[in-house]
Amino acid sequence: MPDGIVIDTTNNTVHISRTYAAGVDRAWWAWTDAEAISRWWGPQGWAATVYEMDVRPGGRWRFQIAPVDGSAAAVRGVATYSVVDPWAELAYDDTFADEAWQPDGTDTFPTTVTFAAAGTGCTVDVAASFPDGAALQRAVELQMADGYAEALERLAGLVDPQDNPH
């Protein structure tokens, strides 16, 4: 898939793809290291805090994103990993959570992130699935795909070779 966003209303999925100059190992690190992910996760203008990152099947990733300027409430999420195939694939069920880290009653979004070599760099493809068209429409209205695209842009600033050692 070329870089960008594809909203598939037939299969109730959102695909976001981005190619990086960095290799798969660096992209994998940025998706699986709590300190690294806190530097890029979430849309522009938002800060991420990672409370737990246990990257293994059955492990959880608990995070909060909040606008730096305080213009909106913080959003908490819990992702439970189902697949961890190093340097190839992460799959997790993602759900919004309340302040006690319990699911807030909204939908769960099964998400798969794949990492593939692309020349000397790599391509990261995120596919989020929704239970039905209404859930997909809510995600579109909440600009979830745009937020992912902005996060993947921020990821480039962390992983792509520049003067950015990790």
XYZ file of N, CA and C in Angstrom:
498
model
N 0.841 -1.174 0.000
C 0.000 0.000 0.000
C 0.892 1.245 0.000
N 0.569 2.237 -0.803
C 1.362 3.467 -0.763
C 1.146 4.201 0.554
N 2.082 5.108 0.856
C 1.945 5.889 2.075
C 0.613 6.625 2.060
N -0.018 6.704 3.210
C -1.263 7.436 3.321
C -2.298 6.681 4.127
N -3.550 7.109 3.962
C -4.675 6.588 4.730
C -5.690 6.005 3.758
N -6.186 4.806 4.075
C -7.275 4.201 3.310
C -8.353 3.808 4.307
N -9.545 4.348 4.116
C -10.696 3.981 4.945
C -11.541 3.023 4.115
N -11.630 1.780 4.576
C -12.314 0.715 3.850
C -13.662 0.449 4.507
N -14.713 1.012 3.924
C -16.048 0.868 4.512
C -16.631 -0.524 4.272
N -16.105 -1.258 3.308
C -16.579 -2.625 3.062
C -16.159 -3.552 4.190
N -14.905 -3.406 4.644
C -14.367 -4.279 5.687
C -14.255 -3.601 7.049
N -14.742 -2.359 7.155
C -14.699 -1.595 8.412
C -13.297 -1.526 8.988
N -12.352 -1.116 8.133
C -10.972 -0.987 8.563
C -10.406 0.366 8.144
N -9.380 0.759 8.871
C -8.592 1.931 8.511
C -7.153 1.438 8.385
N -6.530 1.761 7.253
C -5.117 1.417 7.028
C -4.331 2.713 6.924
N -3.237 2.779 7.648
C -2.336 3.923 7.573
C -0.948 3.343 7.316
N -0.289 3.826 6.281
C 1.012 3.296 5.924
C 2.008 4.433 5.795
N 3.246 4.152 6.180
C 4.295 5.154 6.094
C 5.624 4.451 5.854
N 6.408 4.984 4.937
C 7.739 4.447 4.649
C 8.779 5.363 5.285
N 9.767 4.735 5.881
C 10.819 5.452 6.599
C 12.178 5.145 5.988
N 13.113 6.061 6.169
C 14.499 5.815 5.769
C 15.160 4.838 6.737
N 14.663 4.800 7.957
C 15.210 3.909 8.986
C 14.880 2.458 8.663
N 15.699 1.569 9.184
C 15.456 0.150 9.010
C 14.391 -0.373 9.962
N 13.974 -1.611 9.714
C 12.939 -2.252 10.515
C 13.328 -2.283 11.995
N 14.602 -2.546 12.301
C 15.004 -2.651 13.702
C 14.735 -1.363 14.465
N 14.985 -0.235 13.846
C 14.763 1.062 14.515
C 13.268 1.342 14.672
N 12.470 1.032 13.648
C 11.019 1.229 13.750
C 10.432 0.316 14.826
N 10.893 -0.936 14.869
C 10.413 -1.871 15.891
C 10.730 -1.326 17.286
N 11.966 -0.861 17.480
C 12.351 -0.272 18.767
C 11.384 0.848 19.156
N 11.060 1.718 18.213
C 10.211 2.868 18.517
C 8.789 2.461 18.880
N 8.336 1.300 18.423
C 6.990 0.798 18.739
C 6.962 -0.043 20.008
N 8.123 -0.477 20.509
C 8.118 -1.430 21.620
C 8.870 -0.943 22.851
N 9.450 0.230 22.809
C 10.183 0.802 23.933
C 9.348 1.942 24.523
N 9.029 1.861 25.802
C 8.138 2.838 26.435
C 8.659 4.266 26.310
N 9.952 4.462 26.524
C 10.502 5.813 26.434
C 10.417 6.326 24.994
N 10.696 5.460 24.047
C 10.636 5.876 22.640
C 9.215 6.225 22.226
N 8.267 5.363 22.560
C 6.891 5.599 22.102
C 6.315 6.860 22.748
N 6.776 7.192 23.947
C 6.270 8.415 24.595
C 6.728 9.666 23.843
N 7.712 9.526 22.975
C 8.230 10.678 22.224
C 7.479 10.925 20.921
N 6.625 9.968 20.477
C 5.960 10.187 19.186
C 4.489 9.788 19.151
N 4.007 9.018 20.094
C 2.645 8.493 20.034
C 1.615 9.617 20.189
N 0.621 9.625 19.352
C -0.449 10.609 19.407
C -0.274 11.675 18.348
N -1.333 12.451 18.134
C -1.279 13.492 17.100
C -0.384 14.663 17.496
N -0.103 15.515 16.531
C 0.691 16.727 16.778
C 0.050 17.518 17.920
N 0.863 18.057 18.801
C 0.356 18.884 19.891
C -0.104 18.090 21.108
N 0.026 16.772 21.055
C -0.371 15.927 22.174
C 0.876 15.248 22.737
N 0.862 14.998 24.029
C 1.964 14.311 24.698
C 1.469 12.955 25.189
N 2.315 11.952 25.063
C 1.969 10.605 25.505
C 2.723 10.258 26.778
N 2.035 9.568 27.665
C 2.637 9.013 28.868
C 2.356 7.524 28.855
N 3.394 6.728 28.986
C 3.238 5.276 29.014
C 3.302 4.826 30.469
N 2.258 4.117 30.903
C 2.183 3.624 32.274
C 2.604 2.167 32.382
N 2.483 1.442 31.297
C 2.863 0.030 31.276
C 3.125 -0.337 29.822
N 4.175 -1.111 29.591
C 4.446 -1.586 28.236
C 5.084 -2.953 28.347
N 4.243 -3.981 28.287
C 4.659 -5.372 28.422
C 4.429 -6.032 27.056
N 5.445 -5.931 26.191
C 5.317 -6.355 24.801
C 5.559 -7.860 24.692
N 4.482 -8.602 24.892
C 4.476 -10.061 24.745
C 3.014 -10.464 24.579
N 2.748 -11.609 23.956
C 1.347 -12.033 23.858
C 0.707 -12.074 25.245
N -0.424 -11.421 25.389
C -1.109 -11.308 26.678
C -0.663 -10.115 27.499
N 0.442 -9.479 27.121
C 0.928 -8.294 27.823
C 0.093 -7.069 27.473
N 0.208 -6.058 28.310
C -0.583 -4.833 28.094
C 0.309 -3.628 27.888
N -0.257 -2.696 27.154
C 0.344 -1.379 26.962
C -0.720 -0.393 27.423
N -0.438 0.301 28.514
C -1.360 1.319 29.036
C -0.739 2.681 28.796
N -1.519 3.570 28.180
C -0.989 4.887 27.835
C -2.072 5.946 27.969
N -1.596 7.171 28.058
C -2.488 8.327 28.067
C -1.911 9.343 27.091
N -2.797 9.967 26.310
C -2.377 11.097 25.492
C -3.216 12.296 25.913
N -2.577 13.447 25.906
C -3.254 14.672 26.327
C -2.690 15.844 25.533
N -3.544 16.807 25.195
C -3.027 17.973 24.485
C -2.078 18.767 25.383
N -0.965 19.161 24.815
C 0.047 19.906 25.560
C -0.530 21.200 26.118
N -1.449 21.826 25.379
C -2.005 23.113 25.806
C -3.213 22.974 26.730
N -3.585 21.732 27.087
C -4.702 21.526 28.000
C -6.071 21.821 27.402
N -6.161 21.894 26.083
C -7.407 22.283 25.425
C -8.469 21.191 25.387
N -8.117 19.975 25.769
C -9.081 18.873 25.780
C -8.688 17.907 26.883
N -9.619 17.038 27.209
C -9.350 16.047 28.249
C -8.350 15.006 27.741
N -7.621 14.442 28.669
C -6.706 13.353 28.342
C -7.503 12.139 27.883
N -6.882 11.323 27.058
C -7.491 10.096 26.564
C -6.596 8.945 27.014
N -7.201 7.951 27.658
C -6.456 6.779 28.105
C -6.803 5.585 27.230
N -5.810 4.745 27.024
C -6.035 3.543 26.243
C -5.310 2.367 26.845
N -5.868 1.193 26.598
C -5.228 -0.050 26.986
C -5.206 -0.941 25.754
N -4.011 -1.397 25.423
C -3.851 -2.330 24.316
C -3.334 -3.639 24.903
N -3.958 -4.733 24.520
C -3.528 -6.056 24.961
C -2.978 -6.793 23.750
N -1.707 -7.156 23.825
C -1.037 -7.789 22.687
C -1.518 -9.223 22.481
N -1.787 -9.570 21.230
C -2.113 -10.953 20.874
C -0.999 -11.587 20.053
N -0.283 -10.783 19.261
C 0.824 -11.277 18.443
C 2.017 -10.351 18.636
N 3.168 -10.936 18.917
C 4.424 -10.198 18.961
C 5.421 -11.039 18.167
N 5.638 -10.659 16.925
C 6.583 -11.336 16.035
C 7.691 -10.327 15.761
N 8.795 -10.406 16.543
C 9.816 -9.360 16.489
C 10.245 -8.966 15.079
N 10.291 -7.691 14.870
C 10.705 -7.031 13.632
C 9.778 -7.339 12.459
N 8.583 -7.878 12.738
C 7.646 -8.190 11.656
C 6.234 -7.713 11.951
N 5.690 -8.062 13.136
C 4.284 -7.763 13.395
C 3.982 -7.619 14.877
N 3.135 -6.633 15.167
C 2.501 -6.481 16.470
C 0.998 -6.501 16.219
N 0.268 -7.239 17.023
C -1.194 -7.188 16.947
C -1.710 -7.014 18.369
N -2.696 -6.141 18.501
C -3.242 -5.884 19.827
C -4.688 -5.432 19.719
N -5.422 -5.644 20.799
C -6.783 -5.127 20.927
C -6.681 -3.844 21.727
N -7.122 -2.767 21.115
C -7.005 -1.432 21.685
C -8.383 -0.966 22.129
N -8.470 -0.405 23.327
C -9.740 0.126 23.810
C -9.480 1.375 24.643
N -10.448 2.276 24.649
C -10.368 3.449 25.507
C -10.627 3.006 26.935
N -10.006 3.700 27.903
C -10.125 3.303 29.304
C -10.465 4.505 30.176
N -11.036 4.190 31.341
C -11.346 5.241 32.311
C -10.127 5.462 33.215
N -10.296 6.290 34.250
C -9.162 6.618 35.116
C -8.644 5.427 35.913
N -9.462 4.369 36.051
C -9.035 3.161 36.759
C -8.481 2.113 35.776
N -8.274 2.517 34.521
C -7.747 1.655 33.462
C -8.700 0.533 33.076
N -9.974 0.740 33.330
C -10.979 -0.231 32.903
C -11.549 0.227 31.561
N -11.910 -0.719 30.682
C -12.511 -0.315 29.406
C -13.702 0.596 29.666
N -13.814 1.656 28.852
C -14.862 2.642 29.118
C -16.196 2.291 28.465
N -16.316 1.095 27.913
C -17.586 0.669 27.342
C -17.706 0.950 25.853
N -16.723 1.638 25.284
C -16.756 1.864 23.845
C -16.150 0.640 23.152
N -16.021 0.735 21.869
C -15.557 -0.391 21.069
C -14.099 -0.745 21.329
N -13.772 -1.992 21.045
C -12.393 -2.465 21.008
C -11.973 -2.487 19.551
N -10.751 -2.040 19.291
C -10.247 -1.950 17.929
C -9.071 -2.903 17.752
N -9.302 -4.094 17.186
C -8.163 -4.957 16.879
C -7.254 -4.230 15.881
N -5.981 -4.157 16.217
C -5.024 -3.403 15.411
C -3.820 -4.281 15.119
N -3.365 -4.229 13.877
C -2.166 -4.949 13.464
C -1.184 -3.949 12.892
N 0.054 -4.033 13.343
C 1.125 -3.185 12.828
C 2.154 -4.119 12.209
N 2.425 -3.922 10.918
C 3.433 -4.744 10.261
C 4.623 -3.885 9.871
N 5.776 -4.514 9.888
C 7.052 -3.866 9.587
C 7.675 -4.639 8.441
N 8.015 -3.956 7.355
C 8.596 -4.634 6.195
C 9.748 -3.808 5.645
N 10.818 -4.498 5.283
C 11.941 -3.810 4.652
C 11.475 -3.189 3.346
N 11.983 -1.995 3.062
C 11.670 -1.288 1.813
C 12.957 -0.613 1.359
N 13.698 -1.277 0.483
C 15.006 -0.759 0.099
C 15.907 -0.755 1.317
N 16.519 0.389 1.612
C 17.369 0.489 2.800
C 16.569 0.923 4.022
N 15.282 1.208 3.836
C 14.419 1.633 4.929
C 13.372 0.585 5.248
N 12.202 1.050 5.670
C 11.121 0.120 5.991
C 9.772 0.807 5.820
N 8.755 -0.017 5.718
C 7.383 0.459 5.687
C 6.667 -0.076 6.917
N 5.947 0.806 7.591
C 5.114 0.431 8.721
C 3.673 0.598 8.265
N 2.894 -0.466 8.413
C 1.489 -0.432 8.022
C 0.638 -0.732 9.246
N -0.290 0.165 9.550
C -1.196 0.007 10.680
C -2.581 -0.278 10.119
N -3.207 -1.359 10.573
C -4.568 -1.689 10.169
C -5.416 -1.822 11.425
N -6.402 -0.938 11.550
C -7.320 -0.980 12.693
C -8.681 -1.449 12.188
N -9.257 -2.424 12.888
C -10.550 -2.988 12.502
C -11.626 -2.519 13.475
N -12.823 -2.390 12.947
C -13.948 -1.908 13.748
C -15.084 -2.912 13.655
N -15.881 -3.053 14.722
C -16.910 -4.101 14.743
C -18.019 -3.901 13.711
N -18.248 -2.659 13.311
C -19.320 -2.396 12.350
C -19.110 -1.017 11.726
N -19.960 -0.692 10.784
C -19.851 0.584 10.092
C -20.037 1.775 11.009
N -20.901 1.632 12.014
C -21.125 2.740 12.944
C -19.862 3.039 13.743
N -19.160 1.985 14.182
C -17.918 2.184 14.931
C -16.853 2.809 14.040
N -16.783 2.363 12.785
C -15.838 2.968 11.845
C -16.169 4.447 11.659
N -17.446 4.762 11.514
C -17.851 6.153 11.321
C -17.476 7.007 12.539
N -17.641 6.465 13.747
C -17.245 7.200 14.957
C -15.740 7.478 14.920
N -14.965 6.474 14.517
C -13.512 6.655 14.437
C -13.158 7.734 13.422
N -13.855 7.746 12.294
C -13.608 8.768 11.275
C -13.949 10.143 11.838
N -15.087 10.243 12.523
C -15.506 11.525 13.098
C -14.528 12.006 14.173
N -13.919 11.071 14.897
C -12.933 11.424 15.925
C -11.549 11.666 15.318
N -11.458 11.542 13.998
C -10.214 11.759 13.257
C -9.103 10.809 13.705
N -9.494 9.568 14.016
C -8.526 8.573 14.454
C -7.455 8.329 13.386
N -7.861 8.196 12.125
C -6.882 7.938 11.058
C -5.918 9.110 10.920
N -6.441 10.324 11.000
C -5.574 11.503 10.908
C -4.600 11.549 12.081
N -5.080 11.180 13.261
C -4.206 11.134 14.430
C -3.095 10.116 14.267
N -3.446 8.940 13.732
C -2.423 7.930 13.454
C -1.416 8.461 12.442
N -1.916 9.092 11.380
C -1.009 9.615 10.346
C -0.061 10.654 10.943
N -0.586 11.529 11.808
C 0.266 12.526 12.459
C 1.290 11.847 13.373
N 0.870 10.808 14.087
C 1.796 10.082 14.948
C 2.900 9.434 14.116
N 2.535 8.836 12.986
C 3.549 8.205 12.142
C 4.489 9.243 11.542
N 3.994 10.451 11.334
C 4.874 11.547 10.898
C 5.847 11.907 12.024
N 5.346 11.974 13.249
C 6.210 12.256 14.401
C 7.239 11.145 14.582
N 6.834 9.901 14.294
C 7.752 8.772 14.383
C 8.939 8.975 13.444
N 8.701 9.537 12.268
C 9.797 9.792 11.321
C 10.869 10.665 11.964
N 10.442 11.649 12.740
C 11.399 12.532 13.403
C 12.268 11.818 14.425
N 11.776 10.688 14.921
C 12.533 9.914 15.904
C 13.431 8.871 15.243
N 12.919 8.181 14.236
C 13.662 7.026 13.706
C 14.492 7.314 12.464
N 14.052 8.237 11.626
C 14.793 8.445 10.388
C 16.151 9.060 10.680
N 17.172 8.575 9.979
C 18.526 9.086 10.244
C 18.599 10.594 9.994
N 18.967 11.294 10.985
C 19.269 12.717 10.930
C 20.275 12.908 12.033
N 20.143 13.848 12.855
C 21.048 13.932 14.001
C 20.278 13.491 15.232
N 19.660 12.305 15.165
C 18.772 11.817 16.219
C 19.218 10.485 16.798
N 20.296 10.440 17.545
C 20.631 9.147 18.151
C 19.590 8.796 19.211
N 19.315 7.525 19.413
C 18.379 7.150 20.481
C 19.073 6.635 21.680
